[in-house]
């Protein structure tokens, strides 16, 4: 009789698990990769993060991706209205289901961020 083996985690699940468990080096490396690509893009910071938000929606990114990008976007002055404007602009291209999925992932991202903040306060 063959015993089923557990499936391995996808890269996004693995990253999210590491972040949820307080594995800061993973999150720090992801942030560093983002900053390197921003410098090389030659876009201004707001345009860069608005483009990344659009790309995250188009690829149905995991909540942890939104935690990283929305946090950095806010730091460079991207407003909620601008982020919503991106969603409105891309909806006809990526579809309403993808935009609705992104909205759910953003909500999960805020939950993940709260969980990380609580974990840091208890350490």
Short mmCIF file of C-alpha atoms in Angstrom, two decimals, residues 16 27 34 49 52-74 83 87 90 98-110 112-113:
data_model
loop_
_atom_site.label_atom_id
_atom_site.label_comp_id
_atom_site.label_asym_id
_atom_site.label_seq_id
_atom_site.Cartn_x
_atom_site.Cartn_y
_atom_site.Cartn_z
CA UNK A 16 3.81 33.53 3.37
CA UNK A 27 10.60 39.61 3.89
CA UNK A 34 11.87 45.31 -5.09
CA UNK A 49 4.45 51.12 -7.52
CA UNK A 52 3.50 46.90 -9.74
CA UNK A 53 0.00 47.01 -8.27
CA UNK A 54 -1.39 46.47 -11.77
CA UNK A 55 1.00 43.56 -12.32
CA UNK A 56 0.06 41.97 -8.99
CA UNK A 57 -3.61 42.09 -9.95
CA UNK A 58 -2.93 40.71 -13.42
CA UNK A 59 -1.06 37.71 -12.01
CA UNK A 60 -3.46 37.13 -9.08
CA UNK A 61 -0.63 37.59 -6.59
CA UNK A 62 -0.57 36.23 -3.06
CA UNK A 63 -1.47 38.50 -0.12
CA UNK A 64 2.17 38.73 1.01
CA UNK A 65 3.00 40.42 -2.30
CA UNK A 66 0.43 43.10 -1.52
CA UNK A 67 1.85 43.57 2.01
CA UNK A 68 5.25 44.36 0.56
CA UNK A 69 4.16 46.52 -2.36
CA UNK A 70 1.32 48.47 -0.77
CA UNK A 71 3.48 49.31 2.23
CA UNK A 72 6.27 50.62 0.04
CA UNK A 73 3.78 52.38 -2.24
CA UNK A 74 2.32 54.25 0.73
CA UNK A 83 -4.47 52.59 -6.21
CA UNK A 87 -7.91 48.87 -10.43
CA UNK A 90 -7.12 47.63 -15.61
CA UNK A 98 -9.33 39.26 -11.17
CA UNK A 99 -9.92 42.70 -9.65
CA UNK A 100 -12.33 41.21 -7.07
CA UNK A 101 -9.74 38.54 -6.24
CA UNK A 102 -7.13 41.26 -5.78
CA UNK A 103 -9.43 43.11 -3.40
CA UNK A 104 -9.77 39.94 -1.31
CA UNK A 105 -6.01 39.44 -1.33
CA UNK A 106 -5.49 43.03 -0.19
CA UNK A 107 -7.87 42.43 2.73
CA UNK A 108 -5.98 39.24 3.61
CA UNK A 109 -2.73 41.20 3.32
CA UNK A 110 -3.93 43.69 5.93
CA UNK A 112 -1.39 39.28 7.69
CA UNK A 113 0.24 42.63 8.42
#
